[in-house]
Structures are given as structure tokens and as C-alpha cells.
Amino acid sequence: MKYTIWIVFIALSLSLDANNTISEAKKAYQSSKYLKAKNILKKSANRGNIDAQIELGFMYQEGKGIAQEYDKAYYWFKKASKHKDPRAYYYLANMYEKGLGVEKNSTQALSYYKRAALLENLDAQYRLGALYYQGKEVKQDILESIKWYTKAAYAGDIQSQFNLGVIYEKAKDYTKSLFWYEKAAKANDVNAQYNLATLYYSGKGVRQDYQKAVYWYTEASKNGDSKAQYNLGVMYHKGIGVPKNKITAFHYWLESAKHSSVEAQDSLDILCKESPWACK
């Protein structure tokens, strides 16, 4: 019993020491003391601290404050990967995909991405979705793309949610498209907000709902989307889903024009000739 307690105590002490090391290195890094951060991490990495190995590898890969050395980055990621760390698998995959310090190898990249993804690494799941969708490094496989995007999307990855919305919209599966656009839109993704508004505006595959279109165009507009601002101008100018209001139309077209929208500028020119009082 005493032996068991002693083992637990040692394990806990090592864990606390590892956490303190990472915290100390992070503090040094944020204070731009990069060499100090590297030395702290290296000492801990040599003792077998997986987090330190990952962080040290990342420092060498990025080369911020220290020399960029891909071979050393690879060494530490590879060392951490022996413990089946999903982050290490992801970084190794990234190096093989881009040819960073190693010969570009899409087969190896795919293998490491899959290992990481199967261990629930969100970045790897997203990357697999993207690779299978694009079909550049691997043979295009939309179903496989959907599989990995869906895993990442349910885990909360906003870009995967948006991408699924696009894929399903192109496939004319508007129910699923609406579902994923809405998820991403509620997470404040501006592209999803715009696409969702457009579905409601056009009634393409969904019940046409101008009020919902106004709502989501407004959300996208708050995030600076010039197309949403232009469309809101049109809706307020014509009274679509909202009471007619030329002053509000002017406001939205003006914002859109500031983002170089030619359509908005043309609409402003016409509006200000017809109703100069709305453009004051």
C-alpha cells in the first residue's frame, strides 16, 4: 500500500513539474525571452516531457526568436509521436504535406493526419476533410471529405460547419445545408451568416422568409460583409421583409460602398438623385 502511494506521489510530482515547466517557458516566450523559453523546454523535453517536446518542435518550426530548423522540429515531433500524441502526428503530417525539412510525401502526410484524426485531433479532422474535398494531394472523395468535416463540425470546428453547408448546398440537400450554415452562423461565421440569409431570401430549398433573411444579413453586415450591406440596402429601399426606409437603405449602401462595392455606389447615385433628403 505504501509503495502504491509512493508511486502515485511521484507521478503527481512529475506531472506538476511538467506543468510548471510549460508555464515557465510560456511566460518567457510571451516576454520575448525566446532563448530562455527554448532552453527551459529543451531541458524538460530531454527528460521525456511530451508537452515540452511538442512546444520545442513548434518553436523550431516557426523560428520565432530562434533559428528556424525544420530538422530539429521534426526530431522533437517524431520523439513525441512515439507516445502516440495526436498533436505530434498532426505536426508531422503538416511537415510531410508541405515538405518542411523532409521530402514532400502526401502518403505519409495522409497517414499521420489519419492517426491524429482518429485520436480526435480537430485540426487533423479538418485537414482531411479539406484534402479529400480538394482532391489535389489525394484522390477526390466527397464522402470521405464529409466524414471528416462532420467529425470536426460536431466537435465545434466552425470552418468545417461552414464547409459542410457549402457541400450540401451544392448537392441540393438544403435541409443539411441549412443545419450546418445555422450552426456556423450562430458561432459568428460571417460567410455562413451571408449564405444562410441568401437561402432564406431566395427560398431555394427552404421556405422563403424575408425576416430571417434580414436578420442574418444584418448579422453579416455587423461583421463587415459588403454584399450583406448591399442586400440590406435593397431590402430597405424596396420594403422587402422590413418597412420601406430610404435613409436606412442609404446607410447600408454607404457602408457597402466604403468596401468598394460598385453596385452599392451605383445605387447611392440613383437614390441621392431621386431622394436627396435621404442622403444627408
Short mmCIF file of N, CA and C in Angstrom, two decimals, residues 92-99 102-114 127-128 131-132 135-139:
data_model
loop_
_atom_site.label_atom_id
_atom_site.label_comp_id
_atom_site.label_asym_id
_atom_site.label_seq_id
_atom_site.Cartn_x
_atom_site.Cartn_y
_atom_site.Cartn_z
N LEU A 92 3.68 16.38 -37.76
CA LEU A 92 4.47 15.58 -38.70
C LEU A 92 3.75 15.53 -40.06
N ALA A 93 2.44 15.35 -40.01
CA ALA A 93 1.65 15.33 -41.24
C ALA A 93 1.81 16.63 -42.01
N ASN A 94 1.76 17.73 -41.28
CA ASN A 94 1.90 19.05 -41.87
C ASN A 94 3.26 19.22 -42.55
N MET A 95 4.30 18.69 -41.92
CA MET A 95 5.65 18.79 -42.47
C MET A 95 5.75 17.97 -43.75
N TYR A 96 5.17 16.78 -43.76
CA TYR A 96 5.20 15.94 -44.97
C TYR A 96 4.34 16.53 -46.08
N GLU A 97 3.22 17.14 -45.72
CA GLU A 97 2.36 17.73 -46.73
C GLU A 97 3.03 18.90 -47.43
N LYS A 98 3.74 19.73 -46.64
CA LYS A 98 4.35 20.95 -47.19
C LYS A 98 5.82 20.79 -47.56
N GLY A 99 6.40 19.63 -47.19
CA GLY A 99 7.82 19.42 -47.48
C GLY A 99 8.72 20.29 -46.64
N VAL A 102 11.58 17.82 -44.74
CA VAL A 102 11.51 16.44 -45.24
C VAL A 102 11.03 16.51 -46.68
N GLU A 103 11.23 15.40 -47.40
CA GLU A 103 10.74 15.36 -48.77
C GLU A 103 9.21 15.32 -48.74
N LYS A 104 8.60 16.11 -49.58
CA LYS A 104 7.14 16.15 -49.65
C LYS A 104 6.61 14.76 -49.93
N ASN A 105 5.65 14.33 -49.11
CA ASN A 105 5.14 12.97 -49.26
C ASN A 105 3.68 12.93 -48.83
N SER A 106 2.77 12.94 -49.80
CA SER A 106 1.34 13.00 -49.50
C SER A 106 0.85 11.73 -48.80
N THR A 107 1.48 10.60 -49.11
CA THR A 107 1.09 9.34 -48.47
C THR A 107 1.39 9.38 -46.97
N GLN A 108 2.58 9.85 -46.64
CA GLN A 108 2.97 9.97 -45.22
C GLN A 108 2.11 11.01 -44.52
N ALA A 109 1.86 12.11 -45.21
CA ALA A 109 1.03 13.18 -44.63
C ALA A 109 -0.36 12.63 -44.29
N LEU A 110 -0.94 11.92 -45.24
CA LEU A 110 -2.28 11.36 -45.05
C LEU A 110 -2.28 10.36 -43.89
N SER A 111 -1.25 9.55 -43.82
CA SER A 111 -1.14 8.55 -42.75
C SER A 111 -1.10 9.20 -41.37
N TYR A 112 -0.28 10.24 -41.25
CA TYR A 112 -0.17 10.93 -39.95
C TYR A 112 -1.43 11.72 -39.61
N TYR A 113 -2.04 12.34 -40.64
CA TYR A 113 -3.29 13.07 -40.39
C TYR A 113 -4.36 12.11 -39.87
N LYS A 114 -4.42 10.92 -40.46
CA LYS A 114 -5.43 9.94 -40.03
C LYS A 114 -5.18 9.46 -38.61
N ARG A 127 -8.33 19.04 -41.70
CA ARG A 127 -7.39 18.97 -42.84
C ARG A 127 -7.72 17.80 -43.76
N LEU A 128 -8.12 16.67 -43.19
CA LEU A 128 -8.52 15.52 -44.00
C LEU A 128 -9.76 15.86 -44.83
N LEU A 131 -8.50 18.05 -47.69
CA LEU A 131 -7.71 17.31 -48.67
C LEU A 131 -8.59 16.44 -49.57
N TYR A 132 -9.54 15.73 -48.98
CA TYR A 132 -10.41 14.87 -49.76
C TYR A 132 -11.39 15.68 -50.62
N GLY A 135 -9.02 17.31 -53.53
CA GLY A 135 -8.53 16.28 -54.44
C GLY A 135 -7.23 16.63 -55.13
N LYS A 136 -6.36 17.37 -54.45
CA LYS A 136 -5.07 17.74 -55.04
C LYS A 136 -3.98 16.75 -54.64
N GLU A 137 -3.77 16.59 -53.34
CA GLU A 137 -2.73 15.70 -52.85
C GLU A 137 -3.21 14.24 -52.82
N VAL A 138 -4.52 14.07 -52.73
CA VAL A 138 -5.12 12.73 -52.72
C VAL A 138 -6.27 12.71 -53.72
N LYS A 139 -6.73 11.51 -54.05
CA LYS A 139 -7.86 11.40 -54.97
C LYS A 139 -9.11 11.98 -54.31
#
